[in-house]
mmCIF file of C-alpha atoms in Angstrom:
data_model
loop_
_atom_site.group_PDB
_atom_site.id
_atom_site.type_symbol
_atom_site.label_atom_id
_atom_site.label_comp_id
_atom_site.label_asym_id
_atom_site.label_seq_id
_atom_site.Cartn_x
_atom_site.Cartn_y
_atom_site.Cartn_z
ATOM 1 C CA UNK A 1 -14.157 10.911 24.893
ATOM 2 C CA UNK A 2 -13.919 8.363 21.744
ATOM 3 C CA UNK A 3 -14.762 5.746 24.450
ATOM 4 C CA UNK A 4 -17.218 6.887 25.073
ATOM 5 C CA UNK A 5 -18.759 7.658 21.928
ATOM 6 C CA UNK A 6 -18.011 3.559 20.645
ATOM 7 C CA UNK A 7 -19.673 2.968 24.228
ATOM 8 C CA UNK A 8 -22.611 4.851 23.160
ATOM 9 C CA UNK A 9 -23.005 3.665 19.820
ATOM 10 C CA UNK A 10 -22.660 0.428 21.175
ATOM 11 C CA UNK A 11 -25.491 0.885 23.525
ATOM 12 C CA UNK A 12 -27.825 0.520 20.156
ATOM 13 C CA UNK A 13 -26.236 -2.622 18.271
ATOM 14 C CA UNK A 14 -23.269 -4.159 18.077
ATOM 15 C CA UNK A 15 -20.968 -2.958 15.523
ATOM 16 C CA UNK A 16 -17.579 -3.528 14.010
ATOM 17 C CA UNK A 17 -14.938 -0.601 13.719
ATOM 18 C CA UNK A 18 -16.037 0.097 10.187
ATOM 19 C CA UNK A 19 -19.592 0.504 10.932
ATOM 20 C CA UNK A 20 -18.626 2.750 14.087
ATOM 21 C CA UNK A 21 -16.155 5.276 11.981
ATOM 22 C CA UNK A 22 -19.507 5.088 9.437
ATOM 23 C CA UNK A 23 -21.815 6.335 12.567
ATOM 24 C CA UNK A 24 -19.312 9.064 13.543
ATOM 25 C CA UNK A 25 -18.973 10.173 9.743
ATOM 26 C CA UNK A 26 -22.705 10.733 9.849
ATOM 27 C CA UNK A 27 -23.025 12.309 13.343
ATOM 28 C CA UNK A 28 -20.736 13.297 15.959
ATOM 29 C CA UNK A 29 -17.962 13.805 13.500
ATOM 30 C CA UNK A 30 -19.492 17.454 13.387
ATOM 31 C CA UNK A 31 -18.293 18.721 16.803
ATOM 32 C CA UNK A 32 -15.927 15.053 17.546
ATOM 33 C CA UNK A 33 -14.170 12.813 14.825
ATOM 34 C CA UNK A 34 -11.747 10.092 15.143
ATOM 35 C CA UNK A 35 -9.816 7.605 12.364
ATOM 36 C CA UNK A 36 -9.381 4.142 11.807
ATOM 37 C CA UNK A 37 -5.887 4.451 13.661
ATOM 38 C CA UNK A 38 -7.873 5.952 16.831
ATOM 39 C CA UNK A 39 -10.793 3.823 16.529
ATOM 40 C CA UNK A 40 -9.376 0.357 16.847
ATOM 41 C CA UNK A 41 -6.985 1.138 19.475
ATOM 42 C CA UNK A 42 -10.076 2.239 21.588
ATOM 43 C CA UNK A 43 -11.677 -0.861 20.630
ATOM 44 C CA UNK A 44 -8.958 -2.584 22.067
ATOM 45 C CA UNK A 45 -8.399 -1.133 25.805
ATOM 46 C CA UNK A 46 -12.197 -1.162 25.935
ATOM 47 C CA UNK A 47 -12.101 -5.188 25.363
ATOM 48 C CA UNK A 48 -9.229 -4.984 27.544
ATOM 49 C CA UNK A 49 -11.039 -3.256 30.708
ATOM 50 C CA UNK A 50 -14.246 -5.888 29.498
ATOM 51 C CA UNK A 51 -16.339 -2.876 28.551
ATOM 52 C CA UNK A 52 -17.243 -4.851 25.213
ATOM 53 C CA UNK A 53 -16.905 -8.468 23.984
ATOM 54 C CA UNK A 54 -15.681 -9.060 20.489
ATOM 55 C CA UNK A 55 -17.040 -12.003 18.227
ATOM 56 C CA UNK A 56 -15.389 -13.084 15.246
ATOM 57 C CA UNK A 57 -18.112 -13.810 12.194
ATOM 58 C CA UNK A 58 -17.300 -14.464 8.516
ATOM 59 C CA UNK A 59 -19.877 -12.699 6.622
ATOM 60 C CA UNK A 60 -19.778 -12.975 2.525
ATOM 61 C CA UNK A 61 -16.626 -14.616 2.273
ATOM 62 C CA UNK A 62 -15.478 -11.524 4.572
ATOM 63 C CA UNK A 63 -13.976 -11.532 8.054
ATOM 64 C CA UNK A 64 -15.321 -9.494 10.362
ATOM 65 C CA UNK A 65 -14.722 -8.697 14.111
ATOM 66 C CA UNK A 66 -17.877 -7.636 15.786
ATOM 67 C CA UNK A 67 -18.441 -5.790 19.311
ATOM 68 C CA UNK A 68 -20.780 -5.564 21.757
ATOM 69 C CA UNK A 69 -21.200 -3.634 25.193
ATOM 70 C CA UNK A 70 -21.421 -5.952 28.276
ATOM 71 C CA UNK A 71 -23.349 -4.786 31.767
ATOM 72 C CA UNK A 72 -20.265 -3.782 32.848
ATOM 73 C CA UNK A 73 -19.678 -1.161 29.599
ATOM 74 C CA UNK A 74 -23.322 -0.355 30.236
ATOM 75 C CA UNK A 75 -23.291 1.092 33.286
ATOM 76 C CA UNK A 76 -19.598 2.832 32.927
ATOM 77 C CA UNK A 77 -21.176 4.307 29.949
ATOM 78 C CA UNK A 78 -24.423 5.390 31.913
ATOM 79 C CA UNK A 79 -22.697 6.341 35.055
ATOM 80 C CA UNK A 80 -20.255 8.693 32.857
ATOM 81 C CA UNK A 81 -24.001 10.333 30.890
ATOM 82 C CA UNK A 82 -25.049 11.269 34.109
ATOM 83 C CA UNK A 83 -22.417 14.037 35.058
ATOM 84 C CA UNK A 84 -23.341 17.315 34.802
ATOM 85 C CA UNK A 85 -22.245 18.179 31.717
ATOM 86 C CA UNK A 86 -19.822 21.153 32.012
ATOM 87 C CA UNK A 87 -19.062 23.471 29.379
ATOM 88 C CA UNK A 88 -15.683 24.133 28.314
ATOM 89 C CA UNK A 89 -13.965 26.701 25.459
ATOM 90 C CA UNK A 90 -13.763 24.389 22.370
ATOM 91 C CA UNK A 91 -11.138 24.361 19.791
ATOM 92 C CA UNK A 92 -11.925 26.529 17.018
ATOM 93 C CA UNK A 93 -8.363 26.513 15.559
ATOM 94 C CA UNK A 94 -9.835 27.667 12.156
ATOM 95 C CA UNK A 95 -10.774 31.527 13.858
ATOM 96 C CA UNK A 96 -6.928 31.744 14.276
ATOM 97 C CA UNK A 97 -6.003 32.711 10.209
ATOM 98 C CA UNK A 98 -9.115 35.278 11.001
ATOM 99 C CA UNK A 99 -7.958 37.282 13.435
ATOM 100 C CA UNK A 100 -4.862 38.232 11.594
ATOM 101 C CA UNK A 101 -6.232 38.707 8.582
ATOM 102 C CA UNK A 102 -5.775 42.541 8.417
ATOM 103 C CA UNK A 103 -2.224 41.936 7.377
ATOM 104 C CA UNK A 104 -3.862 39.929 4.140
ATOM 105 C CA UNK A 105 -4.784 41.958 1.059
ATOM 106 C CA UNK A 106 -8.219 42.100 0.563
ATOM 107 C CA UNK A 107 -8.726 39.577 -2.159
ATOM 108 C CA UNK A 108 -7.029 36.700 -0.997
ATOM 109 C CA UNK A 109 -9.342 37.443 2.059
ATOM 110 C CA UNK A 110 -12.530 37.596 0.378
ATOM 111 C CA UNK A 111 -11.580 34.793 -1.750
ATOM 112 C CA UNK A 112 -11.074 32.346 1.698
ATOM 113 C CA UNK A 113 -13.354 33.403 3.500
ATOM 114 C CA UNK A 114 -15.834 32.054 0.205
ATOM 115 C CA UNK A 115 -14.357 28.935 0.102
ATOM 116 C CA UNK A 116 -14.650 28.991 4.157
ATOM 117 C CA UNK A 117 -18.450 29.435 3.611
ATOM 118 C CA UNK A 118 -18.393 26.936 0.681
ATOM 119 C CA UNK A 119 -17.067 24.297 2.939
ATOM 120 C CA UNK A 120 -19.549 25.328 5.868
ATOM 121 C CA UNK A 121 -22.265 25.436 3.458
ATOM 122 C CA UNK A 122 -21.592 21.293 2.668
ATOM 123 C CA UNK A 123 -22.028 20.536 6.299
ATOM 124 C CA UNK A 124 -24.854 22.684 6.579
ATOM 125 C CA UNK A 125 -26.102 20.799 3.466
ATOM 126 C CA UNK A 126 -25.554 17.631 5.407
ATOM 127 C CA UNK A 127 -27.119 18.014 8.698
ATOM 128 C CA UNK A 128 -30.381 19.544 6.895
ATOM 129 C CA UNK A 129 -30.648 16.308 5.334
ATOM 130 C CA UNK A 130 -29.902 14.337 8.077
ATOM 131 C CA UNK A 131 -33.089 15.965 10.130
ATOM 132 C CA UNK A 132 -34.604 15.184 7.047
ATOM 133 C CA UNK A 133 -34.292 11.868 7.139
ATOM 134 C CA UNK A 134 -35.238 11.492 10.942
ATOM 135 C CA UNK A 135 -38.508 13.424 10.215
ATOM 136 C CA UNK A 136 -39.060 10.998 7.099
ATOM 137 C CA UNK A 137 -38.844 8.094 9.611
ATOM 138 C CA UNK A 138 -41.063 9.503 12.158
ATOM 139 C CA UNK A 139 -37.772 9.536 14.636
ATOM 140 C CA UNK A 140 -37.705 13.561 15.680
ATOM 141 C CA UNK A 141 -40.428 13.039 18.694
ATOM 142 C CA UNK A 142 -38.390 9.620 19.877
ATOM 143 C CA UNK A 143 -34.538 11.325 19.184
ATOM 144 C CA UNK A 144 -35.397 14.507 21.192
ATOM 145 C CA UNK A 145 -32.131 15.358 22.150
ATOM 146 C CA UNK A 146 -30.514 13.634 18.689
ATOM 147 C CA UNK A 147 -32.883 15.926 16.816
ATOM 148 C CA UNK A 148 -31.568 18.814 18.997
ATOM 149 C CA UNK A 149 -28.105 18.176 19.054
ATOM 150 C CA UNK A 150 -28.889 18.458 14.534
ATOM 151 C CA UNK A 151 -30.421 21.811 15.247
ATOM 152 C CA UNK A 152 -27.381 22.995 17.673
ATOM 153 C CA UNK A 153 -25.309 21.959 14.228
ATOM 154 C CA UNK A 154 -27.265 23.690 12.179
ATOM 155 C CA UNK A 155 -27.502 26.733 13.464
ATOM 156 C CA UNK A 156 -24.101 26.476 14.246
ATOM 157 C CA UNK A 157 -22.752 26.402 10.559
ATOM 158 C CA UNK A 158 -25.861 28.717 9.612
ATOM 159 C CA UNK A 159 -23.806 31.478 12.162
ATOM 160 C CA UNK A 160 -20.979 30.874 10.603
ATOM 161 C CA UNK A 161 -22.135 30.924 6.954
ATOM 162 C CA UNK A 162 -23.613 34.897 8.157
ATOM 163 C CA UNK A 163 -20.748 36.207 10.138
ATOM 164 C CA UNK A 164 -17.801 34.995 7.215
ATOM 165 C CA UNK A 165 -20.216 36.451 4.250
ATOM 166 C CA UNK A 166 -20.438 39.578 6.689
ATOM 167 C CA UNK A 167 -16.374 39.627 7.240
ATOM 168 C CA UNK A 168 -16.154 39.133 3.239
ATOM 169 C CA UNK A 169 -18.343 42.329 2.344
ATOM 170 C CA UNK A 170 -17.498 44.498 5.264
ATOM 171 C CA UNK A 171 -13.853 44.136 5.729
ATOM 172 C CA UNK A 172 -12.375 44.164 2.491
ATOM 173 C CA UNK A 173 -11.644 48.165 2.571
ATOM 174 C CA UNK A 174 -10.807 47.768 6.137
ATOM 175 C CA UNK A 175 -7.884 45.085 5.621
ATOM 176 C CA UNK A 176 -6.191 47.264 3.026
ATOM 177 C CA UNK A 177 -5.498 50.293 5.500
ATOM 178 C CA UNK A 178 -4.644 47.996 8.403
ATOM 179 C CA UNK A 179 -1.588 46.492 6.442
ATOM 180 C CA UNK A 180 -0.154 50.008 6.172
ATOM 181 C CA UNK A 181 -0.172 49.904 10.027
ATOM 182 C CA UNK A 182 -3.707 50.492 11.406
ATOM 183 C CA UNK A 183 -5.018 50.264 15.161
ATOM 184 C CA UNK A 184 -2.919 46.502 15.621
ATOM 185 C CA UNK A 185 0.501 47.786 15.043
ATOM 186 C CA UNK A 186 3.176 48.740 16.824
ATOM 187 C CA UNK A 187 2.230 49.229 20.805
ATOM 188 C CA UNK A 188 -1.300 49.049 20.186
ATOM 189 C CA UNK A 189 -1.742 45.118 19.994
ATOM 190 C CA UNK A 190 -4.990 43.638 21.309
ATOM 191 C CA UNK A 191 -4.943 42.660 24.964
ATOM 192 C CA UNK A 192 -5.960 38.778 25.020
#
């Protein structure tokens, strides 16, 4: 998938690793984020297959090793956009703490779950302000699905803001009697 991604990014302007990890941080780092150590790897086997061209430039006193997409990266790149786009259970590794906190007394519950929704509510902050800024520039009508994919995030975190301040208020009484052995223990574990 990161291939992809430094494909598409490519598609717009060439770009060195740097300014790529700076696109992700500021877009598809929401639902897909990589690191240096990924990035320039990927960089690498895509020069390697001739997907992009690299050019050397000293800019500022600075060295700096930009890339490009060639035809050949283009239409990989395209050919891979048109699939059917299939959807697949994501990895929402953070719901795992969650589901067993009935064995958690109540106020070390509440209190993560805040800080959960303190967390969510910076991302929230920052993909409100990104839309923002594309309806400052006039970009919304020509970034249709961009603009979309900022809603989908949105709403997304806006969900998750609702359903954690909902676990905080309505489950606090509810965790204390499940530790003393409520409906989970014993034979009566959940069927997954």
């Amino acid at each position: 998938m990161l291939e992809y991604i430094i494909l598409g990014f490519l598609m717009g302007c060439a770009a060195n690793g740097y300014d790529l990890k700076q696109y992700m941080a500021e877009s598809t780092s929401y639902f897909f984020d990589a690191s240096y150590g990924s990035i320039y790897p990927a960089l690498k086997r895509l020069e390697e297959k001739k997907l992009i061209l690299s050019e050397e430039k000293v800019t500022g006193g600075k060295f700096k090793k930009l890339y490009s997409i060639t035809e050949e990266g283009r239409g990989v790149f395209l050919t891979w956009l048109k699939q059917p786009v299939r959807f697949v259970k994501t990895r929402l590794d953070y719901l795992v703490p969650f589901f067993f906190y009935e064995y958690l007394d109540p106020i070390t519950a509440k209190q993560n779950l805040e800080l959960f929704m303190e967390t969510a509510s910076v991302g929230l902050g920052e993909l409100k302000a990104q839309r923002e800024e594309l309806n400052n520039r006039n970009l919304a009508a020509g970034h249709t699905f961009h603009g979309s994919v900022l809603v989908y995030g949105i709403r997304y975190y806006e969900m998750l803001i609702e359903w954690c301040s909902g676990l905080a208020t309505e489950n606090s009484t509810t965790t204390a009697n499940t530790q003393k052995g409520g409906p989970l223990s014993e034979n009566n574990h959940p069927r997954l």
